[in-house]
Coordinates of C-alpha atoms (C1' of nucleotides) in Angstrom, one line a residue:
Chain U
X27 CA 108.5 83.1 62.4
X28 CA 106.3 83.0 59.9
X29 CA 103.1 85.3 60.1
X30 CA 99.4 83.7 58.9
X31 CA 97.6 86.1 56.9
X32 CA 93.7 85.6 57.3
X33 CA 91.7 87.6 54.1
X34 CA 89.8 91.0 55.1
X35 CA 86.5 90.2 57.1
X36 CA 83.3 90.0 55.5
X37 CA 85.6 89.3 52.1
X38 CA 85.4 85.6 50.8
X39 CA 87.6 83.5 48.6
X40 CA 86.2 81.3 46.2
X41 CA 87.5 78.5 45.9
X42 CA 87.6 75.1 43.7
X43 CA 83.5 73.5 44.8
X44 CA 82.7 76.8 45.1
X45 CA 83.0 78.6 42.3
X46 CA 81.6 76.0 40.0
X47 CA 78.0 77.5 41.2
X48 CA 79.1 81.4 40.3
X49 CA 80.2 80.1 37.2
X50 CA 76.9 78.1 36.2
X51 CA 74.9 81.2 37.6
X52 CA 76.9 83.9 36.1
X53 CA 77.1 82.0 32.7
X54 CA 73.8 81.8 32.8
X55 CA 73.2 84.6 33.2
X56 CA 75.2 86.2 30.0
X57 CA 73.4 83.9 27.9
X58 CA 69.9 85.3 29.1
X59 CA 71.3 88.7 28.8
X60 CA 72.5 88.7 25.1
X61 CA 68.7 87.1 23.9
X62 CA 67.6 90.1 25.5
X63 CA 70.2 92.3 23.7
X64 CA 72.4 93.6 26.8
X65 CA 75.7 94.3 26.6
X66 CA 78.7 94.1 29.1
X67 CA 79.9 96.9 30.9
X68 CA 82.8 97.2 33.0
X69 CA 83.6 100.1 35.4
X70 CA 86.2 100.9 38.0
X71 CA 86.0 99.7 41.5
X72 CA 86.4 103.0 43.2
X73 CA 84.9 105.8 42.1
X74 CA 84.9 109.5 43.2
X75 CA 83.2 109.5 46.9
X76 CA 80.2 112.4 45.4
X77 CA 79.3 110.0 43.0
X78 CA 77.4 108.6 45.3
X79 CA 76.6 110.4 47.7
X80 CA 74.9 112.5 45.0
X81 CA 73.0 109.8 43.3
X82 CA 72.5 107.2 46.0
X83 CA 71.4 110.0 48.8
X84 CA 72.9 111.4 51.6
X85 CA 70.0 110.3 53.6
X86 CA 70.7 106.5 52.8
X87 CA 72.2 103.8 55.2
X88 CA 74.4 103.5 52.1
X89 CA 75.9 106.6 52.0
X90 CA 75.6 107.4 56.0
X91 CA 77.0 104.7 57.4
X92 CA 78.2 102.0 55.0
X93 CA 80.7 103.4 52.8
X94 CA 84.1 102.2 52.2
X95 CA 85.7 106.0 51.8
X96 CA 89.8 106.9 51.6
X97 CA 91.8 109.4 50.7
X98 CA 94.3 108.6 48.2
X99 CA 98.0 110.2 47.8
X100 CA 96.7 113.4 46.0
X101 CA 94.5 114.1 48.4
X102 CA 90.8 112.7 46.6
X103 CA 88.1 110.8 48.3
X104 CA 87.6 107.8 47.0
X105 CA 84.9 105.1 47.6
X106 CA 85.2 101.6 46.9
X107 CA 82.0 101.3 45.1
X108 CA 78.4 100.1 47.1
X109 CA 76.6 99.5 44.0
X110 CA 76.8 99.9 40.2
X111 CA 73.8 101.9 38.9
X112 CA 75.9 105.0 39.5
X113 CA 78.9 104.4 38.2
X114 CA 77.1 102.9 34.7
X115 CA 75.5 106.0 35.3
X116 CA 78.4 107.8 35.2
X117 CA 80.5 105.9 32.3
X118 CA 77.5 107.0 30.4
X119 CA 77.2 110.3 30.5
X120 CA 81.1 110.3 30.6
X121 CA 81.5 109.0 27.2
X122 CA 78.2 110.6 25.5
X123 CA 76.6 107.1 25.2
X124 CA 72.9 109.3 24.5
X125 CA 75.3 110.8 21.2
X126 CA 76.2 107.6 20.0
X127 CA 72.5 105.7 20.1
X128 CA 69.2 106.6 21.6
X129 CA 69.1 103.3 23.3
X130 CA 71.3 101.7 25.9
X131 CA 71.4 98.2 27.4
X132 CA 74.3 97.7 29.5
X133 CA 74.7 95.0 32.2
X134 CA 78.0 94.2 34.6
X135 CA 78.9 91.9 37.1
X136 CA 81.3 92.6 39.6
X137 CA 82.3 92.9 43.7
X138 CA 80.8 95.9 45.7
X139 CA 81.4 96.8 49.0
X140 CA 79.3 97.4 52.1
X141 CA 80.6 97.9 55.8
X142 CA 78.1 96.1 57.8
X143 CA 77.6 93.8 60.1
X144 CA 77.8 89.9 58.5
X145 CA 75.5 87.1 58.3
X146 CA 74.8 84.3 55.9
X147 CA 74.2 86.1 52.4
X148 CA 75.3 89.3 53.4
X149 CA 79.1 90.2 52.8
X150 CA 81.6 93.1 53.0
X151 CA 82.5 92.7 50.0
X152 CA 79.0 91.1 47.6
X153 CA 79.1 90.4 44.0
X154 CA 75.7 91.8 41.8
X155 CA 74.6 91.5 38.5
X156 CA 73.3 94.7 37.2
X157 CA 71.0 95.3 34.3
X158 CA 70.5 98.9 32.9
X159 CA 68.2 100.0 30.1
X160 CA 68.7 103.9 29.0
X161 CA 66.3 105.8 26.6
X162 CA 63.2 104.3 27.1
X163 CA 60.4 105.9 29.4
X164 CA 57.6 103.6 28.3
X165 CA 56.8 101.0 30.6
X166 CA 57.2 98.1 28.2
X167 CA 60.9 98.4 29.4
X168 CA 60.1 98.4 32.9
X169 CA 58.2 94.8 32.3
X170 CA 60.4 93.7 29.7
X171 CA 62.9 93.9 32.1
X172 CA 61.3 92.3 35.2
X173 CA 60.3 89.3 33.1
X174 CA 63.8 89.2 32.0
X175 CA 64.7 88.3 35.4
X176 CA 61.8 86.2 36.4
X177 CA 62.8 84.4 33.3
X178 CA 66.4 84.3 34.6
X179 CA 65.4 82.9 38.1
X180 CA 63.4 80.3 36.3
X181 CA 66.5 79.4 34.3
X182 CA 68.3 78.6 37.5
X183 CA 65.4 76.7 39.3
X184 CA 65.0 78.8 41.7
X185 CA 61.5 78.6 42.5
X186 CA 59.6 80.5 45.1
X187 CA 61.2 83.9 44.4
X188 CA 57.9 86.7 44.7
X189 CA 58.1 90.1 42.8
X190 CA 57.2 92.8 44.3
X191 CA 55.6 95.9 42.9
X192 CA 55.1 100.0 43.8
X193 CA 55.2 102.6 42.3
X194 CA 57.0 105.4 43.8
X195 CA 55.6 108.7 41.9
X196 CA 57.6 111.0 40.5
X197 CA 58.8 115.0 41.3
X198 CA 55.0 115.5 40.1
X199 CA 53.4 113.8 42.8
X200 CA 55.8 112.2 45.4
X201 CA 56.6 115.3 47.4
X202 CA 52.6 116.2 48.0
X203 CA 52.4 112.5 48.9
X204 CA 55.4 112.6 51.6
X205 CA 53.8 116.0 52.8
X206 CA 50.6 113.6 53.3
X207 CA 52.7 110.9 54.8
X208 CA 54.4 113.2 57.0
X209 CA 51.1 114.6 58.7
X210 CA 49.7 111.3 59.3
X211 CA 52.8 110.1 60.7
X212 CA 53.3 112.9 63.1
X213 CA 49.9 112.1 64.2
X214 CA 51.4 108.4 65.6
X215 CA 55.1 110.3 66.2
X216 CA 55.2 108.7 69.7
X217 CA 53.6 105.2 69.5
X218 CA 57.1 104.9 66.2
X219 CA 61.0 103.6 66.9
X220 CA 63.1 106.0 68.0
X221 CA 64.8 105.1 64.6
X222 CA 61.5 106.0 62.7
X223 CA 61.3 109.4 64.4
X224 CA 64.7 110.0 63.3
X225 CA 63.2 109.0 59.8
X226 CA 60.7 111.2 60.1
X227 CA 62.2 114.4 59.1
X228 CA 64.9 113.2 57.2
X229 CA 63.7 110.3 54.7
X230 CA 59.4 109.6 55.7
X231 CA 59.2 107.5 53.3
X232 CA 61.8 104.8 54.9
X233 CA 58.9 104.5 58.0
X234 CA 56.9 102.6 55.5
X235 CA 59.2 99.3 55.2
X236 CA 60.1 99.6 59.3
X237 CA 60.4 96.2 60.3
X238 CA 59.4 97.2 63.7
X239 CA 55.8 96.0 64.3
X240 CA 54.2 99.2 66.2
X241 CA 55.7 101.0 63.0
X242 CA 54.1 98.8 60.7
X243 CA 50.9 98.6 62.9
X244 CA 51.1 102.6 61.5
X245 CA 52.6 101.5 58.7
X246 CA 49.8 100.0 57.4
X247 CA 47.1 102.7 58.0
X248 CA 49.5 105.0 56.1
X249 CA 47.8 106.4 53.0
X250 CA 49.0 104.3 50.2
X251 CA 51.3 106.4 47.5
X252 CA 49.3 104.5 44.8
X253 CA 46.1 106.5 45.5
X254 CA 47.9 109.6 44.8
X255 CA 50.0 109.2 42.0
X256 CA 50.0 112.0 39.3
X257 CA 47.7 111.2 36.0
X258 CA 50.9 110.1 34.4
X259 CA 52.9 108.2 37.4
X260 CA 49.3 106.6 37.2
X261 CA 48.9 106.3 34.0
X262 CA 52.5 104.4 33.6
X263 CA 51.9 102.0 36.5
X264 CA 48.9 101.0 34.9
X265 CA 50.1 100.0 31.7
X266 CA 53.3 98.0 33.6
X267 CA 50.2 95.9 35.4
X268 CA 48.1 95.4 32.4
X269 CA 51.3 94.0 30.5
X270 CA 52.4 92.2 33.7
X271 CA 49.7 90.3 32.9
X272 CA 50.0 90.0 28.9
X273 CA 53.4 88.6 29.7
X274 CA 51.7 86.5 32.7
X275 CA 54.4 87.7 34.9
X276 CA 53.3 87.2 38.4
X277 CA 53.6 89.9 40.7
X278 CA 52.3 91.0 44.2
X279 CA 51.5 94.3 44.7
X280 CA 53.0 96.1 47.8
X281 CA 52.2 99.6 48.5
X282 CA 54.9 100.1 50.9
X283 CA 57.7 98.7 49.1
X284 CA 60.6 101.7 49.5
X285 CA 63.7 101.4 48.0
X286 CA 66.9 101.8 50.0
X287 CA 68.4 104.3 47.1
X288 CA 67.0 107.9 46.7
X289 CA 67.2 108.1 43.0
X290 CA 64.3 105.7 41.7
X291 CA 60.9 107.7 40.4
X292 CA 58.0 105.9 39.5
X293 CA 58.3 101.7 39.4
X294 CA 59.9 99.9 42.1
X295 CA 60.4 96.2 42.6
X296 CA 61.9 93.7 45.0
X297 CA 63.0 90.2 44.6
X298 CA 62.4 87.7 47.3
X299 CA 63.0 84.6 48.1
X300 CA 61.3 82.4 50.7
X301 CA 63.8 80.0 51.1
X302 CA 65.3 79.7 54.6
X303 CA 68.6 79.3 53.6
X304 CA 68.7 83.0 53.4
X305 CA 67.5 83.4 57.2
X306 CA 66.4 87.1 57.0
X307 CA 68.6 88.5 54.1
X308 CA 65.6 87.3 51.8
X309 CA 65.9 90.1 49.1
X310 CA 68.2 88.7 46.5
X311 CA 67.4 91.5 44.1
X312 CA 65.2 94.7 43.4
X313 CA 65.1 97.7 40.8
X314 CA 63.4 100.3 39.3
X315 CA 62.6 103.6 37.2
X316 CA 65.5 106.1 38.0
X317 CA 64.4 109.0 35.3
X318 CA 66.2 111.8 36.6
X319 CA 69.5 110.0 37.8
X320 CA 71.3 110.5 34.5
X321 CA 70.2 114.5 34.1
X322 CA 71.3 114.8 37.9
X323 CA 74.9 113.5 37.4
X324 CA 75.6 116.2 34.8
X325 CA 74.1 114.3 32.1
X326 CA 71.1 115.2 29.8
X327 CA 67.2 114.1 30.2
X328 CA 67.9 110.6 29.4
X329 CA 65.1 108.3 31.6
X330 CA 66.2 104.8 32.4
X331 CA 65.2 101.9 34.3
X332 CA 67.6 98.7 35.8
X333 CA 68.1 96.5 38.4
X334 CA 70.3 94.2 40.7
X335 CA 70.4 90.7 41.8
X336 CA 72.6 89.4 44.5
X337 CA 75.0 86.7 43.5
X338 CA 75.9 85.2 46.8
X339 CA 72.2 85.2 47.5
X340 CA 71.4 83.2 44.4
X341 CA 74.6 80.9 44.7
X342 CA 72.9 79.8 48.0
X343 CA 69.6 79.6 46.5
X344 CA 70.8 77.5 43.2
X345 CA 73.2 75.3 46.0
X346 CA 69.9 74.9 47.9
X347 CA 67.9 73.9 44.7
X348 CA 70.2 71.5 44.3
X349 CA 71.8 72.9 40.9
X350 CA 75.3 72.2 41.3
X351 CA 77.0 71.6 38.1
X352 CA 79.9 68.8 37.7
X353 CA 82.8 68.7 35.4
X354 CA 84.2 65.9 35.1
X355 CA 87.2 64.9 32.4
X356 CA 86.7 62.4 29.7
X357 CA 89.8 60.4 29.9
X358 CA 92.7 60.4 32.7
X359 CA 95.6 58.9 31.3
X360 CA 98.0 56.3 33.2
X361 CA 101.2 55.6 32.3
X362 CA 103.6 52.6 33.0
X363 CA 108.1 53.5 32.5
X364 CA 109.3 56.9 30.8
X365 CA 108.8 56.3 27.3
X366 CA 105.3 55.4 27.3
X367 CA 105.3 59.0 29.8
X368 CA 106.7 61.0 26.6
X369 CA 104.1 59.1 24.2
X370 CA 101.2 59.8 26.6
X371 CA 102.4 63.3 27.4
X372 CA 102.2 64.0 22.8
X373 CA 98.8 61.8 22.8
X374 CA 96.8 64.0 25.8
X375 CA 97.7 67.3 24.2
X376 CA 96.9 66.2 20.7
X377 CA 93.1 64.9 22.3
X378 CA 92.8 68.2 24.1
X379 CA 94.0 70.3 21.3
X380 CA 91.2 68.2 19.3
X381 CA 88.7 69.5 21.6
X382 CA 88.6 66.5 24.4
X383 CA 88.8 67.0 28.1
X384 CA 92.0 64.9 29.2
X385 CA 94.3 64.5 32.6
X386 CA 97.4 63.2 33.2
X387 CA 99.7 63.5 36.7
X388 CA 103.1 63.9 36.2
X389 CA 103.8 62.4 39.3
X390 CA 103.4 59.0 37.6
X391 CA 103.9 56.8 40.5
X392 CA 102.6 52.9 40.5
X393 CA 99.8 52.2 37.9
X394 CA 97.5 51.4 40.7
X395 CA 98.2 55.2 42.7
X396 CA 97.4 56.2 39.3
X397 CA 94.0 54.3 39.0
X398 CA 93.3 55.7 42.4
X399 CA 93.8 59.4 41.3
X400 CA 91.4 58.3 37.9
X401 CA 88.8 57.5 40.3
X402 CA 89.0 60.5 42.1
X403 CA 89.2 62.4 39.3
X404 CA 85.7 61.0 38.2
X405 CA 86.8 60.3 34.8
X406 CA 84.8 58.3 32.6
X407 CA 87.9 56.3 30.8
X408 CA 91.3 55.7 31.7
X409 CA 93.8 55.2 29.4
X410 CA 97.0 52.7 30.4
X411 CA 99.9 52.9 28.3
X412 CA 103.0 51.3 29.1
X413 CA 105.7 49.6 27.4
X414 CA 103.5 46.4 26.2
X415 CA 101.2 48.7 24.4
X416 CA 103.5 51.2 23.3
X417 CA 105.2 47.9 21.5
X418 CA 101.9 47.5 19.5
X419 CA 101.0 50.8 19.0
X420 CA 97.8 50.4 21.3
X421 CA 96.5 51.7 24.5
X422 CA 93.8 50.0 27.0
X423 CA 91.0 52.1 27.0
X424 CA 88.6 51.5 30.4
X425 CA 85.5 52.9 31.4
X426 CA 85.8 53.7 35.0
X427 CA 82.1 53.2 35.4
X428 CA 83.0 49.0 35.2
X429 CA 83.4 46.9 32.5
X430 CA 86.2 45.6 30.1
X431 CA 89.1 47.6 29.2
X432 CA 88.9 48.0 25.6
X433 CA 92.1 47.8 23.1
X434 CA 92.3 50.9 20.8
X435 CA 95.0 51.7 18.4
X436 CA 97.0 55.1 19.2
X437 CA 95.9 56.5 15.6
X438 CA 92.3 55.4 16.4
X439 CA 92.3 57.4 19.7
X440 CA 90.4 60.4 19.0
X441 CA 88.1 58.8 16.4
X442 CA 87.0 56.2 19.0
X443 CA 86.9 58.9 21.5
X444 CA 84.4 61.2 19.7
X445 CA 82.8 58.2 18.9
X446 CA 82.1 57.4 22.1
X447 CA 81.3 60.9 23.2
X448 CA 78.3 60.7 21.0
X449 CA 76.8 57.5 21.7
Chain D
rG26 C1' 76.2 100.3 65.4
rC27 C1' 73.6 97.2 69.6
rG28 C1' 72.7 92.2 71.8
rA29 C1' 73.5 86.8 72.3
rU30 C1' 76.6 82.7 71.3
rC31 C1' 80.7 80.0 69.7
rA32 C1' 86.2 78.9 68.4
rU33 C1' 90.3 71.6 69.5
rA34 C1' 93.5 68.0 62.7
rG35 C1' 91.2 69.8 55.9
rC36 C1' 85.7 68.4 57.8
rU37 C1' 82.3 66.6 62.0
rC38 C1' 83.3 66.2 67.0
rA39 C1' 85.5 63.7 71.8
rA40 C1' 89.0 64.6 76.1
rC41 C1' 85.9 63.5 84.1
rU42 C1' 86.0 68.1 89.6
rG43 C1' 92.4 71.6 85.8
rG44 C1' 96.8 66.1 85.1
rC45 C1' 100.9 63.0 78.5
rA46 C1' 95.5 66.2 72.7
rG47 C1' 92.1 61.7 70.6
rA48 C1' 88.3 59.3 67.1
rG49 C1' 85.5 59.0 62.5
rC50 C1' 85.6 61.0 57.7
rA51 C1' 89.0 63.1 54.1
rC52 C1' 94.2 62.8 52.3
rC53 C1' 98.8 59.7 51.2
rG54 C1' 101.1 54.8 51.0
rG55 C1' 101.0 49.3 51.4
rA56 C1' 98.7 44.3 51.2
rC57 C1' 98.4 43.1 44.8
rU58 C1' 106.9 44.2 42.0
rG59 C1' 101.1 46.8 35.4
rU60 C1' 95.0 48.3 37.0
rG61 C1' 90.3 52.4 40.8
rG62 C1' 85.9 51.6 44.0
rC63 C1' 85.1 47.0 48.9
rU64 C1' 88.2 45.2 53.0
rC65 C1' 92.5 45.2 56.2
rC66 C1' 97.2 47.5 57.8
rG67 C1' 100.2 51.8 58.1
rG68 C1' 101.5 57.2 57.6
rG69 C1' 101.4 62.5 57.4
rG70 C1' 99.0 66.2 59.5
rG71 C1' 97.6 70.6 65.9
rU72 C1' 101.9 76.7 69.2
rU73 C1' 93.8 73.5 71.2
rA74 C1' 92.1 81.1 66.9
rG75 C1' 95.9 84.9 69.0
rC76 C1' 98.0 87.6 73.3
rG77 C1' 98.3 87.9 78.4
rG78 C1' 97.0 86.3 83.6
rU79 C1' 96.0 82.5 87.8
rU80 C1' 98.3 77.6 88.9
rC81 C1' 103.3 72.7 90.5
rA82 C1' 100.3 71.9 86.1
rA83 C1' 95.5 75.2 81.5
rG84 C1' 92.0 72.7 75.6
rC85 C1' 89.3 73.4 80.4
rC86 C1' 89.5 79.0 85.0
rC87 C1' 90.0 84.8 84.2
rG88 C1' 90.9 89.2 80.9
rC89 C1' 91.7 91.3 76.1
rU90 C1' 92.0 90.8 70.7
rU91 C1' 90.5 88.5 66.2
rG92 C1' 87.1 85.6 63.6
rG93 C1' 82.4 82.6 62.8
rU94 C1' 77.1 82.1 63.7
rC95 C1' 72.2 84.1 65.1
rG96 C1' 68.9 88.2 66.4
rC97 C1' 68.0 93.8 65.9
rC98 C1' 68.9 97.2 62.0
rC99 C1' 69.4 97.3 56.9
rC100 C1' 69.8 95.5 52.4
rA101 C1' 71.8 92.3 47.4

RNA sequence: GCGAUCAUAGCUCAACUGGCAGAGCACCGGACUGUGGCUCCGGGGGUUAGCGGUUCAAGCCCGCUUGGUCGCCCCA
C-alpha cells in the first residue's frame, strides 16, 4: 500500500494560480529595487544557531521559543534561519564587504522559518523581502529607505498600509530610559499580565506594545522614550521627520512602537495594513537603525539600517486588491492528421523562438477537443492546420474572442502575428 | 504554548432518531466522422482525514492522532 505524504505543517506549496501573485509582487519588487540601486544577495538557509541568538537576542520570542535548531552529523547547531538581517549581516563582515566599498545596498528574498502557532498570514515556513543599506548613519537613508517601500506598496496597490515611527535611542540614552521605564512600571507591577511581569526584568521595553489592555492602560502613561532621547538620537530623529515631510511620506508617530529584535538603535518602523484579510497578523513589514549589529558580530563600526516585508502578507493584500496578473498565450495551435502535426510542431517553435507566446497539445485528438482546450487556454488565436491547408501552404487563423477565421500564408505567420500584436 | 471549533469527490455542500455515499460546479467524452463558448446526454473520480472502540449495522456515537480555521500570545 501506498503511503500519502502531506508537506510539513505551517509549510505551503505554491502552486499554478498561486504563484502568479509572488511572481508579480516579487518582480515588482526587483524592479523598484535596482532604481534605488540595491543589489541581490543570497545567503544559506541555515546558519550557525549563535548567529542569532547573538544578534536577534536571547530575550526574544525568536530566539526563546521559535527557533528551528538541530544538530547536524558533526556535532554543530544549526538553525534554519528566522530572519535575514543577520545572516546579510554576517556574509558581510565575512567577506570584508566595508574593504571593498564604503557603501552597501543588498536586498534578498527568500523562506524563513518560525515555529508557531498558524493562522492566515502567518506560516512556519514565511517568505520576506529584505532590504539592507550599510555605511550610512545619516538619516537621509533611514527615509530614503522608508519611502522606498511606501513607494513599493503603492506600486502594488496596496492602499491603506500606515507607517509607523519611534525612535528607539541608542547605548547613549536607552538604558537611562529603560531604568526610567522600569521604576514606573514597578509602580503598576501588579495591576500588569503575568506575561508583562515576566517582561519586566528581562526585556521592559516589550511592556510597551502588550496587547493586553490593563498593560496598555499603563502602557500609555509610560514616559515616552522620545522625551529622552540623547542630543544626537534627538537630533537624528528630527531630521528623519523633517525629510519625512520633504519627501511627503506620510507617517504616524507611535511612541511605543518596540521591535521584536534586540539589535535595532535609534529609528524604528512598522508597516501595517488595515485590511481584514489579514485578521490580526496586520504587520506585513517593519525595520530600522541597527548601528551596532555589524561591530557586534565580529565586524567593524559599520552603522546600517534595513528592513523586511512579509510576502504572504502582501500576496493576500495584492489578491485582495484585486491585482492578479493573467498570462494568457497568443496563439494555440490545432492540428487536423500527422503531417500537418510535424508542420505545426516546426511552425510553433519557429513563432516562439521569434519571441511569441504559442501552445500546442500533443495529444491532438478531434479538432473540436482541441478548440475546447484553446478556449480554456484563453488564447487569443487559434491556428487550424490540417491537410487542406497544408496543401496550400496556409493556415486559418481565428480570434477566439469571435469573429471570422482569417486565411494567412505559413511564411506570412509571424509577420501577421507581430502585426497583430501591435495593433 | 493555551483555548475554541471544524474535517464527506479537485471546489462548495447534502445524506432523518445509526440502515446501499449523493448533488451542483470543475474535469473528460459525445450529440456535430475538420472548429471553442450556449444547450442536451454520458463518463471518470471517495478506504467519508488517519487509527482504534461500541453495534447485526458507523459519514453519523466514543477515544486518540493528524490537519484546517478563529481567538490569546507574538510577529512578517
Amino acid at each position: 500500500m501506498n503511503q500519502k505524504f502531506a508537506g510539513v505543517k505551517g509549510m505551503n506549496d505554491l502552486l499554478p494560480g498561486e504563484i502568479e501573485i509572488w511572481q508579480h509582487v516579487e518582480s515588482t519588487a526587483h524592479a523598484v529595487l535596482a532604481r534605488y540601486g540595491y543589489s541581490e544577495v543570497r545567503t544559506p538557509v541555515v546558519e550557525d544557531t549563535a548567529l542569532f541568538v547573538r544578534s536577534v537576542g536571547e530575550t526574544t520570542d525568536i530566539v526563546g521559543k521559535e527557533m528551528y535548531t538541530f544538530d547536524d552529523k558533526a556535532g554543530r547547531s544549526l538553525t534554519l534561519r528566522p530572519e535575514g538581517t543577520a545572516p546579510a549581516a554576517r556574509a558581510y563582515i565575512e567577506h570584508s564587504v566595508q574593504n571593498l566599498e564604503p557603501v552597501s545596498r543588498w536586498y534578498y528574498v527568500g523562506p524563513m522559518f518560525r515555529y508557531e502557532r498558524m493562522k492566515t498570514g502567518r506560516y512556519r515556513q514565511f517568505f520576506q523581502l529584505g532590504v539592507e543599506a550599510y555605511g550610512i548613519a545619516e538619516p537621509a537613508e533611514d527615509v530614503e529607505q522608508m519611502e522606498l517601500v511606501t513607494h513599493l506598496l503603492a506600486r502594488l496597490g496596496l492602499t491603506g498600509v500606515s507607517l509607523n515611527l519611534n525612535s528607539l535611542g541608542d547605548d547613549a540614552c536607552r538604558p537611562e530610559y529603560q531604568k526610567k521605564l522600569v521604576g514606573y512600571l514597578e509602580a503598576h507591577r501588579e495591576a500588569l499580565c503575568a506575561e508583562c511581569k515576566e517582561r519586566l526584568t528581562r526585556n521592559p521595553l516589550r511592556v510597551l506594545d502588550c496587547k493586553n489592555e490593563r498593560c496598555q492602560e499603563i502602557a500609555r502613561g509610560a514616559p515616552s522614550i522620545l522625551e529622552m532621547l540623547c542630543q544626537p538620537c534627538q537630533a537624528h530623529f528630527a531630521e528623519v521627520q523633517r525629510l519625512l515631510g520633504v519627501l511627503r511620506v506620510p507617517y504616524v508617530l507611535n511612541p511605543r512602537l518596540v521591535r521584536g529584535l534586540d539589535y535595532y538603535t535609534r529609528t524604528a518602523f512598522e508597516l501595517v495594513a488595515a485590511d481584514p484579510v489579514l485578521g490580526t497578523a496586520s504587520a506585513v513589514g517593519g525595520g530600522g537603525r541597527y548601528d551596532k549589529l555589524v561591530e557586534s558580530l565580529g565586524g567593524s563600526a559599520v552603522p546600517a539600517v534595513g528592513f523586511a516585508l512579509g510576502l504572504d502578507r502582501l500576496c493576500l493584500l495584492a489578491k485582495a486588491a484585486g491585482q492578479v496578473p493573467t498570462g494568457r498565450p497568443e496563439l494555440f495551435v490545432v492540428t487536423v492528421g500527422p503531417a500537418a502535426r510535424d508542420r505545426a510542431l516546426e511552425l510553433a517553435t519557429g513563432l516562439r523562438h521569434a519571441g511569441h507566446r504559442v501552445e500546442l497539445d500533443a495529444r491532438g485528438g478531434s479538432v473540436k477537443s482541441q478548440m475546447k482546450r484553446a478556449d480554456k487556454s484563453a488564447a487569443t488565436y487559434a491556428l487550424v492546420l490540417g491537410d487542406q491547408e497544408l496543401a496550400e501552404g496556409v493556415a486559418q487563423l481565428k480570434p477566439m474572442a469571435g469573429g471570422e477565421p482569417v486565411r494567412v500564408a505559413l511564411d506570412r505567420l509571424e509577420a501577421t502575428l507581430t502585426e497583430l500584436k501591435q495593433s
